[in-house]
XYZ file of C-alpha atoms in Angstrom:
531
model
C -40.499 7.662 -33.961
C -38.609 6.478 -37.052
C -35.372 4.804 -36.445
C -32.521 6.604 -37.816
C -30.147 5.005 -40.457
C -27.338 7.334 -39.708
C -24.184 5.746 -38.606
C -22.868 6.837 -35.221
C -20.446 9.756 -35.139
C -18.712 9.035 -31.663
C -14.881 8.915 -31.665
C -14.968 5.328 -30.282
C -17.094 3.210 -32.382
C -18.338 0.120 -30.741
C -17.188 -1.806 -33.769
C -13.714 -0.731 -33.441
C -12.904 -0.507 -29.573
C -14.308 -2.994 -27.199
C -16.611 -1.503 -24.323
C -14.395 -2.642 -21.455
C -11.375 -0.494 -22.980
C -13.442 2.827 -23.103
C -12.846 3.662 -19.440
C -9.409 3.180 -18.988
C -8.501 5.080 -22.110
C -10.611 8.105 -20.855
C -8.743 7.862 -17.431
C -5.325 7.645 -19.135
C -6.191 10.630 -21.379
C -7.095 12.871 -18.287
C -4.113 12.029 -16.340
C -1.991 12.669 -19.334
C -3.581 16.053 -19.759
C -3.092 16.810 -16.033
C 0.671 16.266 -15.997
C 1.152 18.290 -19.384
C -0.739 20.994 -18.073
C 1.535 20.637 -14.665
C 4.649 20.696 -16.703
C 3.581 23.889 -18.689
C 3.109 25.778 -15.583
C 6.367 25.108 -13.815
C 6.161 21.517 -12.683
C 4.579 22.264 -9.414
C 0.934 22.666 -8.158
C 0.053 26.625 -7.709
C -0.616 27.345 -3.946
C -2.378 30.424 -3.219
C -0.348 32.291 -0.415
C -3.106 34.958 0.837
C -0.546 35.891 3.466
C 1.972 37.500 0.909
C 0.151 37.835 -2.472
C -1.334 41.355 -2.752
C -4.403 42.017 -5.030
C -4.884 45.090 -6.888
C -7.187 47.714 -5.414
C -10.362 48.597 -6.771
C -10.597 52.003 -8.326
C -13.315 54.318 -7.468
C -15.215 54.233 -10.632
C -15.496 50.509 -10.814
C -19.299 49.250 -10.975
C -20.237 46.903 -8.312
C -20.949 44.123 -10.941
C -17.350 43.822 -12.082
C -16.568 40.556 -10.282
C -13.017 40.011 -11.623
C -11.477 42.593 -9.644
C -10.585 41.893 -5.782
C -9.937 44.091 -2.885
C -6.655 45.279 -1.738
C -6.173 43.706 1.700
C -2.621 45.030 2.053
C -1.626 46.704 5.190
C -0.858 50.345 4.556
C 0.954 51.194 7.815
C 3.199 49.208 10.031
C 3.219 48.989 13.937
C 5.422 51.215 15.972
C 7.391 48.198 17.456
C 9.661 45.548 15.641
C 8.995 41.802 15.887
C 11.675 39.662 17.854
C 13.078 37.619 15.041
C 14.598 35.250 17.464
C 11.463 34.271 19.304
C 9.321 31.141 18.613
C 6.263 33.652 18.142
C 8.215 35.772 15.557
C 8.507 34.013 12.034
C 7.198 30.735 10.522
C 7.710 29.991 6.831
C 9.390 32.716 4.470
C 10.091 35.014 7.315
C 6.466 36.138 7.653
C 5.434 37.145 11.237
C 3.448 34.608 13.128
C 1.765 34.972 16.445
C 0.494 31.982 18.493
C -2.772 32.074 20.502
C -2.450 33.541 23.910
C -3.176 31.161 26.890
C -6.529 30.599 27.774
C -6.220 33.163 30.899
C -6.282 35.855 28.277
C -9.316 35.146 26.441
C -10.900 38.546 27.762
C -7.639 40.422 27.735
C -8.271 44.152 26.817
C -4.740 45.830 26.695
C -5.507 49.383 27.839
C -7.981 48.213 30.249
C -5.717 45.712 32.453
C -6.832 45.807 36.111
C -3.283 44.790 37.453
C -1.741 47.932 35.392
C -4.362 50.274 36.479
C -3.355 49.627 40.257
C -0.301 51.792 39.455
C -2.213 54.893 38.913
C -3.882 57.424 41.200
C -7.338 56.585 43.132
C -8.598 60.248 43.145
C -11.148 60.943 40.784
C -10.958 57.171 39.343
C -8.136 58.043 37.351
C -6.945 54.232 37.714
C -10.076 53.261 35.858
C -9.162 55.084 32.771
C -7.324 53.860 29.889
C -3.615 52.853 30.621
C -1.836 51.110 27.849
C 1.115 48.630 28.138
C 4.453 49.794 27.274
C 6.425 48.285 24.357
C 8.095 45.773 26.639
C 4.696 44.725 28.096
C 2.985 44.268 24.749
C 1.511 40.818 24.211
C 2.633 39.313 20.903
C -0.126 36.576 20.520
C -3.730 36.255 19.621
C -6.720 36.594 22.017
C -8.552 33.324 22.096
C -12.131 32.881 22.452
C -13.468 31.968 25.981
C -13.672 27.855 26.143
C -16.843 26.661 24.863
C -17.605 29.769 22.972
C -20.495 29.850 20.499
C -21.938 31.807 17.826
C -24.174 34.623 19.595
C -27.916 34.666 19.229
C -28.975 36.605 15.962
C -30.326 40.057 16.226
C -33.167 40.778 17.699
C -33.013 37.512 20.025
C -29.648 38.498 21.051
C -31.100 41.613 22.973
C -32.623 39.084 25.270
C -30.185 36.161 25.370
C -26.639 35.392 25.889
C -24.618 32.273 26.099
C -22.885 31.949 29.319
C -19.725 30.254 27.712
C -19.526 33.598 25.868
C -19.569 35.968 28.872
C -18.794 33.643 31.981
C -19.492 35.987 34.654
C -22.505 35.326 37.128
C -21.592 38.118 39.482
C -24.053 40.714 38.111
C -26.855 37.881 38.415
C -26.216 37.766 42.056
C -25.363 41.521 42.785
C -28.614 42.994 40.646
C -30.706 40.292 41.131
C -33.525 42.343 42.837
C -33.006 45.196 39.851
C -33.707 42.524 37.127
C -30.590 43.421 35.040
C -29.772 39.947 34.127
C -30.562 36.468 34.923
C -28.594 33.172 34.628
C -30.695 30.208 33.331
C -29.370 27.120 32.231
C -26.530 27.775 29.731
C -27.486 31.108 29.205
C -28.170 34.565 30.399
C -31.549 36.159 29.863
C -31.808 39.992 30.012
C -35.420 41.130 31.157
C -34.678 44.835 30.549
C -34.647 45.786 33.923
C -32.414 48.348 35.548
C -32.058 50.057 39.123
C -34.385 52.892 38.343
C -36.648 51.147 36.073
C -38.193 47.961 37.873
C -40.999 47.880 35.396
C -38.568 47.349 32.489
C -36.524 49.628 30.298
C -39.370 49.879 27.565
C -41.590 51.449 30.394
C -39.092 53.700 31.880
C -38.522 55.106 28.068
C -42.284 55.670 27.701
C -42.033 57.731 30.994
C -39.466 60.060 29.379
C -41.547 59.875 26.066
C -44.084 61.827 27.923
C -41.891 64.532 29.066
C -39.721 65.127 25.893
C -40.495 64.102 22.337
C -38.827 60.953 21.381
C -40.980 60.172 18.381
C -40.464 62.992 15.726
C -36.862 62.241 14.638
C -35.313 65.269 16.461
C -33.639 63.175 18.905
C -31.377 60.620 16.874
C -28.148 60.100 19.048
C -27.736 59.526 22.606
C -25.065 58.934 25.274
C -25.454 56.720 28.383
C -23.059 57.195 31.243
C -22.561 54.344 33.492
C -24.954 51.897 31.342
C -24.769 48.955 33.240
C -25.649 46.108 30.416
C -27.147 48.932 28.356
C -30.482 48.085 28.285
C -31.681 51.522 28.165
C -29.717 51.786 24.683
C -31.156 48.262 23.475
C -34.668 49.515 23.907
C -34.246 52.800 22.481
C -33.090 50.968 18.956
C -36.547 50.159 18.141
C -37.342 53.977 18.379
C -34.726 54.763 15.917
C -32.569 56.469 18.635
C -28.842 55.303 18.429
C -27.083 55.155 21.814
C -23.323 55.240 22.780
C -23.575 53.242 26.091
C -20.229 53.236 28.340
C -19.091 51.824 31.799
C -15.777 51.386 33.468
C -14.235 48.200 33.894
C -14.603 47.708 37.335
C -16.051 45.033 39.769
C -18.927 44.526 37.307
C -16.121 43.925 34.566
C -18.731 42.120 32.313
C -20.892 44.994 31.829
C -19.887 46.247 28.243
C -19.048 42.718 27.421
C -22.731 41.745 27.968
C -23.791 44.929 26.079
C -21.698 43.889 22.978
C -22.686 40.248 23.388
C -26.471 41.352 23.246
C -25.738 43.625 19.826
C -25.767 47.058 21.292
C -23.331 49.523 20.758
C -21.030 50.248 23.926
C -17.617 50.964 24.764
C -15.325 50.582 28.060
C -14.961 54.178 29.350
C -15.325 56.464 32.584
C -15.610 60.132 33.543
C -12.565 60.749 35.412
C -9.741 63.240 34.550
C -9.783 62.950 30.456
C -12.336 63.991 27.894
C -14.693 61.442 26.382
C -13.705 60.201 23.214
C -16.141 61.803 21.295
C -16.426 65.365 19.542
C -18.107 68.516 20.563
C -21.921 68.719 19.752
C -22.169 64.988 19.256
C -25.473 63.706 21.146
C -29.003 64.945 21.175
C -29.513 63.104 24.649
C -27.385 62.325 27.666
C -28.661 60.041 30.381
C -27.595 58.800 33.829
C -29.646 56.580 35.716
C -27.994 56.006 39.255
C -24.692 55.964 37.425
C -23.003 57.208 40.641
C -21.059 59.934 39.011
C -20.770 63.064 41.740
C -22.106 65.454 39.033
C -21.843 68.419 41.491
C -18.404 67.774 42.810
C -15.241 68.723 41.427
C -16.487 72.408 40.145
C -19.030 70.379 38.194
C -16.299 69.178 35.862
C -18.275 66.126 34.897
C -21.350 68.198 33.708
C -19.042 70.482 32.056
C -17.947 67.722 29.939
C -21.533 66.435 29.255
C -22.289 70.086 27.942
C -19.278 69.853 25.599
C -20.517 66.668 23.950
C -24.366 67.723 24.043
C -25.793 69.268 21.035
C -27.362 72.898 21.102
C -30.961 72.220 22.636
C -29.970 68.757 23.478
C -31.336 67.187 27.036
C -29.681 65.670 29.884
C -31.783 63.212 31.936
C -31.082 62.174 35.410
C -32.813 59.596 37.350
C -31.630 58.273 40.879
C -30.034 59.809 43.861
C -30.737 62.677 44.605
C -33.714 62.813 42.286
C -37.136 62.269 44.257
C -34.926 61.939 47.568
C -37.784 62.617 49.790
C -39.403 59.209 48.871
C -36.378 57.109 48.472
C -33.931 58.342 50.897
C -34.300 55.758 53.552
C -33.952 52.992 50.951
C -30.537 54.689 49.646
C -29.167 54.761 53.012
C -28.460 58.441 53.225
C -29.824 61.507 54.946
C -32.091 63.857 53.797
C -29.840 66.919 54.379
C -27.190 65.074 52.352
C -29.533 64.116 49.274
C -30.816 67.938 49.312
C -27.453 69.493 49.319
C -26.467 66.935 46.417
C -29.515 68.147 44.456
C -29.035 71.872 45.179
C -25.442 71.401 44.044
C -26.344 69.657 40.721
C -29.125 72.701 40.164
C -26.417 75.093 40.684
C -24.103 73.719 38.309
C -26.720 73.253 35.718
C -27.701 76.974 36.016
C -23.885 78.002 35.608
C -23.961 76.196 32.163
C -27.157 78.135 31.221
C -28.943 74.915 31.038
C -32.930 75.197 31.571
C -34.923 72.617 34.021
C -37.472 71.141 31.523
C -39.272 69.103 34.223
C -38.979 66.925 37.181
C -41.602 64.208 37.480
C -41.277 61.153 39.756
C -37.877 59.631 39.428
C -36.978 61.652 36.344
C -35.356 64.976 35.730
C -34.361 66.696 32.532
C -32.350 69.766 31.726
C -31.721 71.192 28.201
C -28.804 72.935 26.825
C -29.507 76.414 25.141
C -29.567 76.471 21.490
C -26.724 79.244 21.257
C -24.663 81.043 23.763
C -25.812 84.727 23.256
C -27.580 85.093 26.746
C -25.110 83.213 28.371
C -22.103 85.191 27.426
C -24.002 87.992 28.876
C -24.218 86.286 32.332
C -20.728 85.289 32.341
C -19.244 88.676 31.272
C -20.009 89.563 34.859
C -17.329 86.912 36.085
C -19.508 83.922 36.612
C -17.981 80.582 36.980
C -17.046 78.401 34.977
C -15.551 80.732 32.453
C -15.678 80.108 28.645
C -12.879 78.011 27.414
C -10.125 80.059 25.433
C -10.729 80.522 21.718
C -7.691 78.429 20.640
C -8.677 75.329 22.456
C -10.122 72.904 19.864
C -13.487 71.584 21.193
C -13.401 68.513 19.358
C -9.905 67.336 20.556
C -10.732 64.607 22.980
C -8.029 62.023 22.704
C -6.176 61.789 26.049
C -7.107 65.552 26.477
C -7.514 66.617 30.094
C -10.948 68.027 30.987
C -10.878 71.633 32.106
C -13.361 73.633 34.332
C -14.193 75.951 31.415
C -17.407 76.098 29.278
C -17.076 75.118 25.716
C -18.274 78.102 23.596
C -20.797 77.338 20.844
C -20.133 78.678 17.498
C -21.466 82.192 16.828
C -24.856 83.156 15.718
C -26.408 86.294 14.405
C -29.719 86.115 16.570
C -31.154 84.745 19.500
C -33.308 82.010 17.674
C -30.619 80.758 15.590
C -29.197 77.204 16.219
C -25.488 77.209 16.961
C -23.430 75.552 14.584
C -26.460 74.917 12.157
C -29.705 73.171 12.544
C -30.032 69.532 11.775
C -32.581 67.875 9.823
C -34.818 65.287 11.750
C -34.138 61.383 11.341
C -34.042 60.024 8.826
C -33.556 62.834 6.506
C -30.548 63.777 8.481
C -28.583 60.775 7.302
C -28.062 61.823 3.688
C -28.648 65.716 4.167
C -25.570 67.900 3.930
C -24.208 68.006 7.494
C -23.811 71.678 8.771
C -20.106 71.386 9.487
C -19.861 70.728 5.774
C -22.234 73.275 4.392
C -20.588 75.641 6.587
C -17.092 74.976 5.441
C -15.786 74.281 8.795
C -14.493 70.703 7.862
C -11.149 71.568 5.872
C -10.993 70.437 2.104
C -14.507 68.648 2.636
C -16.871 70.174 0.150
C -20.522 69.583 -0.318
C -19.861 67.745 -4.076
C -17.002 65.597 -1.876
C -19.553 64.344 0.392
C -22.176 63.461 -2.115
C -19.586 61.727 -4.270
C -18.396 59.577 -0.913
C -22.062 58.638 -0.265
C -22.496 57.470 -3.842
C -19.087 55.779 -3.940
C -19.835 53.770 -0.655
C -23.443 52.598 -2.190
C -21.276 50.836 -4.832
C -18.905 49.586 -2.462
C -21.545 48.121 -0.285
C -23.262 46.508 -3.323
C -20.247 45.124 -4.237
C -19.297 43.808 -0.652
C -22.963 42.019 -0.990
C -21.653 40.224 -4.125
C -18.666 38.947 -2.613
C -19.995 38.096 0.506
C -23.661 37.134 0.368
C -23.964 36.824 4.111
C -23.859 40.461 4.472
C -27.406 40.945 3.299
C -28.642 38.164 5.571
C -30.428 39.369 8.449
C -28.862 38.260 11.766
C -25.794 36.691 10.240
C -23.636 40.269 11.341
C -24.559 42.644 13.935
C -21.581 44.524 15.314
C -19.249 46.317 12.374
C -16.437 48.177 13.013
C -15.232 50.867 10.389
C -11.621 51.289 11.351
C -11.052 54.469 9.251
C -14.528 55.871 8.853
C -13.699 59.198 7.070
C -17.561 60.745 6.516
C -19.550 57.463 7.764
C -20.444 56.668 4.161
C -19.881 52.590 4.960
C -22.283 52.885 7.991
C -24.908 55.100 5.869
C -24.928 52.525 2.914
C -25.935 49.683 5.429
C -28.524 51.582 7.247
C -31.067 49.314 6.128
C -29.725 46.215 7.405
C -30.140 45.260 10.818
C -26.710 46.400 11.773
C -24.675 48.988 13.582
C -21.319 50.173 12.790
C -18.770 51.663 15.155
C -17.165 54.458 13.235
C -13.467 55.115 14.010
C -11.813 58.209 13.323
C -7.988 57.877 13.895
C -6.412 60.731 15.952
C -3.695 61.178 13.471
C -5.693 61.894 10.520
C -5.194 65.504 8.985
C -8.956 65.988 8.683
C -11.106 65.240 11.948
C -14.612 64.125 10.382
C -16.029 62.389 13.543
C -18.259 65.506 14.176
C -19.973 64.814 10.676
C -20.513 61.405 11.314
C -22.372 62.450 14.357
C -24.303 65.125 12.501
C -25.482 62.241 10.095
C -27.152 60.469 12.938
C -24.234 57.918 13.274
C -22.004 57.035 16.256
C -18.414 56.795 16.435
C -15.095 57.317 18.563
C -11.561 58.475 18.196
C -8.751 55.758 18.387
C -5.360 55.609 17.691
């Protein structure tokens, strides 16, 4: 290269300024610039106050690539109680409500499932195990802390088989269910071998046995409900088969059952069949299951099977294993007499017939019944005065939040022929997700049209694309597993996430003007009512 003869153009020529002066001068200019800028902006540094500042709302037509917009995190309702301004928990700085952490003893506190409060209620039909929420004077105004030593859960799918002991510090089930292979305690963690009371060879083998009796592969069965789920191994092992299960169990002596299920990354809720309807709409599930769930199905005029019938879709299946099924083989091990078990099974068969269910098969430890696809023939039988009677026409079959169970058969929607599926036939999974749900195509969901449904689906695809840009962890497999949509509407958020290894509990508030939870289930998703 040839040397350049051009003179240096630097602001600080080495001929004019010694090198040792350069750095102090630059530092002086930087500090001066900072204080000039500070003076121009009011004299004090700007501090972001995320608890007070409100961001503008994203409009529905905003493209996901627009990153200069922020989401609106303001609350749009207020609690129905007032904060005690005089208490130390009430305010801190600028009058904002402040809630300290609760004491460590409340690390597993579930307000409406408090065992001490439950003792006030009747033992009959296990009413005391139902939800009983605190009165205003009993509300805890503090933040529930994690258990001591809490660790991030194992990522899915590893979490299906492992959980940290510190996260769910209960060893009772490892002792009580040791021979049934539900759960084992090893070192600092729990292992879930996939066993169960009625599936000693594991949940996968048990599900294979069911799959030989009914078709679990063609997508016709997508949503399931597991009553008395234990640690939800049945639901956990159905997930790889594209069957999404709502598992529930009461908070009883095995209080950690549902906690374990959620820690494993499996959908579950605390719940029980007692005196109130289950918090799901009618015709929600393709399949219902009970594996030694200890529910007295034939007692109380069959009211619990009547409730299963309400939430079971036309043509759906009810599966029972455990007492009294196959009692001739197991009666000694169950510690009951042959006569007792025979009578119990006869009573269940009688109730199932009164609901117009057809017994599909009983093989080994498993019995399966099927609900009719419509009630044309059933109405003929019940016109002769058979029990239970049909519920009155003015009773909402989807009303389920704190609604008392009644001994009446929920009528299916009217049909014009014996081969027609009441309420409309659903597509098989996965086409079901984005097909027009029958409740919308038939116009039974107030003010929700086919066009609105399609627009909502497209909108949520855009929104979720934007969420992934704002939070790049959302698309990372294993970072998130259990998601809660607290105002799910048509389930668009869950549908837009369907390709990620996550599941969404879709909540429809009970005070919304339009009940859309039935639509969510018709899409092959799950959810619950809640206030």
